[in-house]
Coordinates of C-alpha atoms in Angstrom, one line a residue:
X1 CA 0.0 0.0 0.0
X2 CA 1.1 3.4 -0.5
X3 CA -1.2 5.3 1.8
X4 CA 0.7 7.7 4.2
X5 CA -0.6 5.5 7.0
X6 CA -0.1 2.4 5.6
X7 CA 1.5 -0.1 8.2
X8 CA 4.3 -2.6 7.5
X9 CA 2.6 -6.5 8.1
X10 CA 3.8 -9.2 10.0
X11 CA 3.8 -12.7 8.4
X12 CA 0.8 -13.7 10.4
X13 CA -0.8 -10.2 9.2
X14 CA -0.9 -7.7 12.2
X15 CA 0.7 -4.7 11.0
X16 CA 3.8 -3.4 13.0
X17 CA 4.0 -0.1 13.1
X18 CA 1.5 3.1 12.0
X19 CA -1.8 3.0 12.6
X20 CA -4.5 2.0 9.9
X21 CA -7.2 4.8 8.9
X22 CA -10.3 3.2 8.3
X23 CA -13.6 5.2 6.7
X24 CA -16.8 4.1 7.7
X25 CA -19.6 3.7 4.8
X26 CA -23.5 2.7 5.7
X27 CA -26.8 4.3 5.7
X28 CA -27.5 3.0 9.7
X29 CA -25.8 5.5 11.7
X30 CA -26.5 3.0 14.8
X31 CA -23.9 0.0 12.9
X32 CA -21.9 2.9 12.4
X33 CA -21.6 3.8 15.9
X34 CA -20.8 0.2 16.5
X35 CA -17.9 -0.3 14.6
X36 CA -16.7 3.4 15.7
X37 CA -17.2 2.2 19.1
X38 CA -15.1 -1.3 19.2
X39 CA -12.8 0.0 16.6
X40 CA -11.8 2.9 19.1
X41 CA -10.7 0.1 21.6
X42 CA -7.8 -0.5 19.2
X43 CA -4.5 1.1 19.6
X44 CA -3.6 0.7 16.2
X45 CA -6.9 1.6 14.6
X46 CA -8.6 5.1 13.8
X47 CA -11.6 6.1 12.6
X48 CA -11.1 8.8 10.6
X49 CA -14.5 9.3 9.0
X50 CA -17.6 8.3 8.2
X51 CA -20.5 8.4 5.3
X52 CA -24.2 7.4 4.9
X53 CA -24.2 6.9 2.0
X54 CA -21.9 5.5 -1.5
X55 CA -21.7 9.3 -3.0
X56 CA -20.5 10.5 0.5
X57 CA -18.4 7.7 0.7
X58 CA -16.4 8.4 -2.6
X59 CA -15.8 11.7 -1.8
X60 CA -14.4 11.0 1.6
X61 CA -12.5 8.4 0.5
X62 CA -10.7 10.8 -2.0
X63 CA -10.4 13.6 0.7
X64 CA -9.3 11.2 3.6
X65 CA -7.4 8.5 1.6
X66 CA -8.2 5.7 4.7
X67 CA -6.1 2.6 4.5
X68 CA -9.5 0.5 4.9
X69 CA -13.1 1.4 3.7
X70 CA -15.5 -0.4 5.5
X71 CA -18.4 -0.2 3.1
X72 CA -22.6 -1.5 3.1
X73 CA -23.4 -3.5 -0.1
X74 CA -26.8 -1.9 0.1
X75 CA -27.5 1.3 0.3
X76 CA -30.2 3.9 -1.8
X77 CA -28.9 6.2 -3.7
X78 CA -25.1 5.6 -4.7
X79 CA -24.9 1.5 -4.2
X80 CA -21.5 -0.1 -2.5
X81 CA -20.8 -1.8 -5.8
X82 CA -20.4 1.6 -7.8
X83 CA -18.9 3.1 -4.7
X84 CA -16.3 0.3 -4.4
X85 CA -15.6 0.3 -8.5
X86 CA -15.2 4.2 -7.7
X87 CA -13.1 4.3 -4.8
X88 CA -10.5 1.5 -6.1
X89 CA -10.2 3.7 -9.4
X90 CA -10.0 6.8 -7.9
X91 CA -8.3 6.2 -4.6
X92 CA -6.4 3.2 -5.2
X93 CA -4.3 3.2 -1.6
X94 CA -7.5 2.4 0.0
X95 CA -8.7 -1.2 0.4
X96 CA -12.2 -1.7 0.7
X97 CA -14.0 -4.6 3.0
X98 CA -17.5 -5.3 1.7
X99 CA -20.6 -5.4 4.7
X100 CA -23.1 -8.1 4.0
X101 CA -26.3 -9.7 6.1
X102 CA -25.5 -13.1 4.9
X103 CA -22.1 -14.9 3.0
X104 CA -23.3 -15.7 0.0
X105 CA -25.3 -12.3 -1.2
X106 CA -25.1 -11.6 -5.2
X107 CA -24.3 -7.9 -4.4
X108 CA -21.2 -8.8 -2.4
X109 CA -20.0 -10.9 -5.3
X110 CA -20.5 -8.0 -7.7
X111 CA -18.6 -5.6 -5.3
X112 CA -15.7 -8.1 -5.2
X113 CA -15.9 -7.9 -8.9
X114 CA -15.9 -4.3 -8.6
X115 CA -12.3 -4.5 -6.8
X116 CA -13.0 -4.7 -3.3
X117 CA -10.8 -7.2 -1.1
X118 CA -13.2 -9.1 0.5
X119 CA -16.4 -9.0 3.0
X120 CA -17.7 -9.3 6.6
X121 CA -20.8 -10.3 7.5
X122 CA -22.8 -7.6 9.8
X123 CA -23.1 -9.7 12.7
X124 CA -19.2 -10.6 13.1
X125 CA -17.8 -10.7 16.3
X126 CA -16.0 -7.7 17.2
X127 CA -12.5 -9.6 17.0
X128 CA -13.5 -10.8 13.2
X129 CA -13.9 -6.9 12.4
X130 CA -10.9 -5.6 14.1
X131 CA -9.0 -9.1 12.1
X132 CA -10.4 -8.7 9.1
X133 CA -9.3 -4.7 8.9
X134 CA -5.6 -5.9 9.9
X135 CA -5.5 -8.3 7.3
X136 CA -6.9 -6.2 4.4
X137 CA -4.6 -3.3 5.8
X138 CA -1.3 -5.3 5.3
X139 CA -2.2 -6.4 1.7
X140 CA -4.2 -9.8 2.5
X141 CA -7.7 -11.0 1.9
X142 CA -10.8 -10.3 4.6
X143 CA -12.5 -13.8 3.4
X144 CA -11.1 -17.1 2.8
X145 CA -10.4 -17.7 -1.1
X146 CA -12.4 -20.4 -0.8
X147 CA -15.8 -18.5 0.0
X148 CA -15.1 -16.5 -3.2
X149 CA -15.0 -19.4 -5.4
X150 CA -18.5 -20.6 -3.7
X151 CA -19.6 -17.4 -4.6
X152 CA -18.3 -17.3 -8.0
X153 CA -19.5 -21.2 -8.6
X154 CA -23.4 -19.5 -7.6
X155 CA -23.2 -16.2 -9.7
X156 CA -20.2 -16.2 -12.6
X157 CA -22.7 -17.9 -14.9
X158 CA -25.4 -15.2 -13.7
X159 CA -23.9 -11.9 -13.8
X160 CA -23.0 -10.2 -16.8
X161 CA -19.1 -9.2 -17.5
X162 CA -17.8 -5.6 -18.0
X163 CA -20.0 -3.6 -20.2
X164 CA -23.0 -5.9 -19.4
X165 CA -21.6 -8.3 -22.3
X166 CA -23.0 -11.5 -21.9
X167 CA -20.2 -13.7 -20.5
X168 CA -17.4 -14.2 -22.8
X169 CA -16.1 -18.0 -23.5
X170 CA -13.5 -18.9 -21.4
X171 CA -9.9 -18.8 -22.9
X172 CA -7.9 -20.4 -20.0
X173 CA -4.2 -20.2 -20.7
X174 CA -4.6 -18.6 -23.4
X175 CA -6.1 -15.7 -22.3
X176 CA -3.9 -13.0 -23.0
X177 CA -4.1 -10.7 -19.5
X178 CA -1.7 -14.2 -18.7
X179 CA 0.8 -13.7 -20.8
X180 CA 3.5 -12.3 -18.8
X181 CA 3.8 -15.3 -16.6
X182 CA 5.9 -18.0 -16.3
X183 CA 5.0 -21.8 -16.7
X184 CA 5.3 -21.8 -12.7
X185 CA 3.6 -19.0 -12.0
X186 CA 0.7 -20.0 -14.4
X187 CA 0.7 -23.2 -12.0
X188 CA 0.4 -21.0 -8.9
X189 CA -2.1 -18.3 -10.5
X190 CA -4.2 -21.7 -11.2
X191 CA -3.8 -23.3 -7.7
X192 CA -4.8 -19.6 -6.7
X193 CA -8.1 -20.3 -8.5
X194 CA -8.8 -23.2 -6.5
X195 CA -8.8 -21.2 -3.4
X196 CA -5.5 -23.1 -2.0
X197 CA -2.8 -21.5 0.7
X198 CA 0.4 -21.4 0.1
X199 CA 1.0 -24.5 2.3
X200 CA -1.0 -26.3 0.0
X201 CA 0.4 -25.2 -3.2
X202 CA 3.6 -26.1 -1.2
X203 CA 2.4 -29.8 -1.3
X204 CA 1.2 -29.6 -4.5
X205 CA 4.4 -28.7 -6.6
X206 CA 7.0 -30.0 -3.7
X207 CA 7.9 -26.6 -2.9
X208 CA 8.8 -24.6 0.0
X209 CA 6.5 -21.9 1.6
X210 CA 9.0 -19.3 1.6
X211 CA 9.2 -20.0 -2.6
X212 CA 5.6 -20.1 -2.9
X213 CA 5.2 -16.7 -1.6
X214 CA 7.5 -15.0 -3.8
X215 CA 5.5 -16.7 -6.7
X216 CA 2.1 -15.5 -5.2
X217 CA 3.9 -12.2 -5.2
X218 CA 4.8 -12.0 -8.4
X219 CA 1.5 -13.4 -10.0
X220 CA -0.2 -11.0 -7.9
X221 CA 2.3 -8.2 -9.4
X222 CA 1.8 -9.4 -13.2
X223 CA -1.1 -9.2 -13.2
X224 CA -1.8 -6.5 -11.1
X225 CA -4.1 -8.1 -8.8
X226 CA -4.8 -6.4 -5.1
X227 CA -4.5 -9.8 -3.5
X228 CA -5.3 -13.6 -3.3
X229 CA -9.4 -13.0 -4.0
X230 CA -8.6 -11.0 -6.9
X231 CA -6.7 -14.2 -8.4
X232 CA -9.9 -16.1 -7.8
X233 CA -12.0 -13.8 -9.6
X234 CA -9.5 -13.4 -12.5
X235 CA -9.3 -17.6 -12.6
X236 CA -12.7 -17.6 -13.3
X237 CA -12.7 -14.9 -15.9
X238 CA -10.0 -16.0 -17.4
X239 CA -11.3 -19.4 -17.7
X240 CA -8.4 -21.1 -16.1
X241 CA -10.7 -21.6 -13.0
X242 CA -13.9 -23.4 -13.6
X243 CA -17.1 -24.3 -11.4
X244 CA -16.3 -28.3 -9.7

């Protein structure tokens, strides 16, 4: 991230130093208050502002430039998907979580789509919320790869690509946004697909951790991907991922 308060990560993804801005995006003001509330109990966490709607939302994103957007899926007006596709063009530095009633909602999907780096249902526990803003704020995923590929297995065939196109046929390998990657790091980008950790694509191609990681990295970096969600969703795009 290149956010002035960015924070550097630990392995296990707790940031180290700095503390992480977050914006706070939904139309209750009582959730908002919530989050303010257990988020203020964290040293390393500020609240720096907060919007009740998408419009608002961009705009404070853009003034504030927050590490982490927490933003509702559904709101009138200015929607989080168009708020999320807004803020990830417009204020790139800022990550943005996705807030859901339930874990498999079509809008969330769309949002993820849209760029944001994963979601949290309304009704997490307080330590899920403060866990899943760490892990978003040192460059990880706030939702196991493997919920985004249930979600994308429910809605890919659904939803209509870029443009409202119908869904293009897949391409796989050949799918020239792939290009620039090696014949190992087209393995890894495809093990990403599956929703596997780097332990397992350890196992998988008898590798260590350590060498997976830097491979993750630089798929990610190819391809200019925000992180291991955003693999999942190109995979399926791409064609190189496919419903089981």
């Amino acid at each position: 991230m290149t956010g002035t308060g960015a924070p550097v990560g630990h392995d296990d993804g707790t940031p180290s130093t700095s503390t992480i801005r977050v914006l706070l995006v939904d139309d209750q003001a009582l959730l908002r208050m919530g989050f303010r509330m257990i988020l203020a109990a964290e040293d390393d966490i500020e609240v720096v502002g907060e919007a009740g709607d998408g419009a608002t939302g961009i705009a404070q994103a853009s003034a504030l430039r927050p590490d982490v957007v927490l933003m509702d899926v559904r709101m009138p007006g200015t929607n989080g998907i168009e708020a999320t596709e807004r803020i990830v063009a417009e204020t790139p530095s800022s990550r943005v979580i996705i807030l859901t009633t339930f874990d498999l909602d079509e809008y969330a999907f769309s949002a993820l789509r849209a760029g944001a780096s994963g979601f949290l249902l309304k009704d997490a526990k307080p330590g899920e919320l403060v866990g899943a803003i760490r892990a978003v704020a040192s460059g990880d995923a706030a939702m196991s790869p493997r919920i985004t590929r249930r979600m994308l297995e429910m809605f890919s065939g659904q939803l209509p690509q870029d443009g409202g196109a119908p869904a293009a046929a897949a391409t796989g390998r050949d799918d020239p946004r792939l290009a620039h990657l090696t014949a190992r790091e087209l393995e890894v980008f495809e093990a990403l697909g599956e929703g596997l950790t780097n332990a397992e694509i350890a196992g998988r191609f008898v590798l260590s951790e350590a060498t997976v990681k830097t491979h993750v990295g630089r798929v990610l970096g190819k391809l200019g991907l925000r992180d291991r969600v955003q693999a999942v969703v190109l995979a399926y795009e791409t064609g190189v991922a496919r419903p089981s």
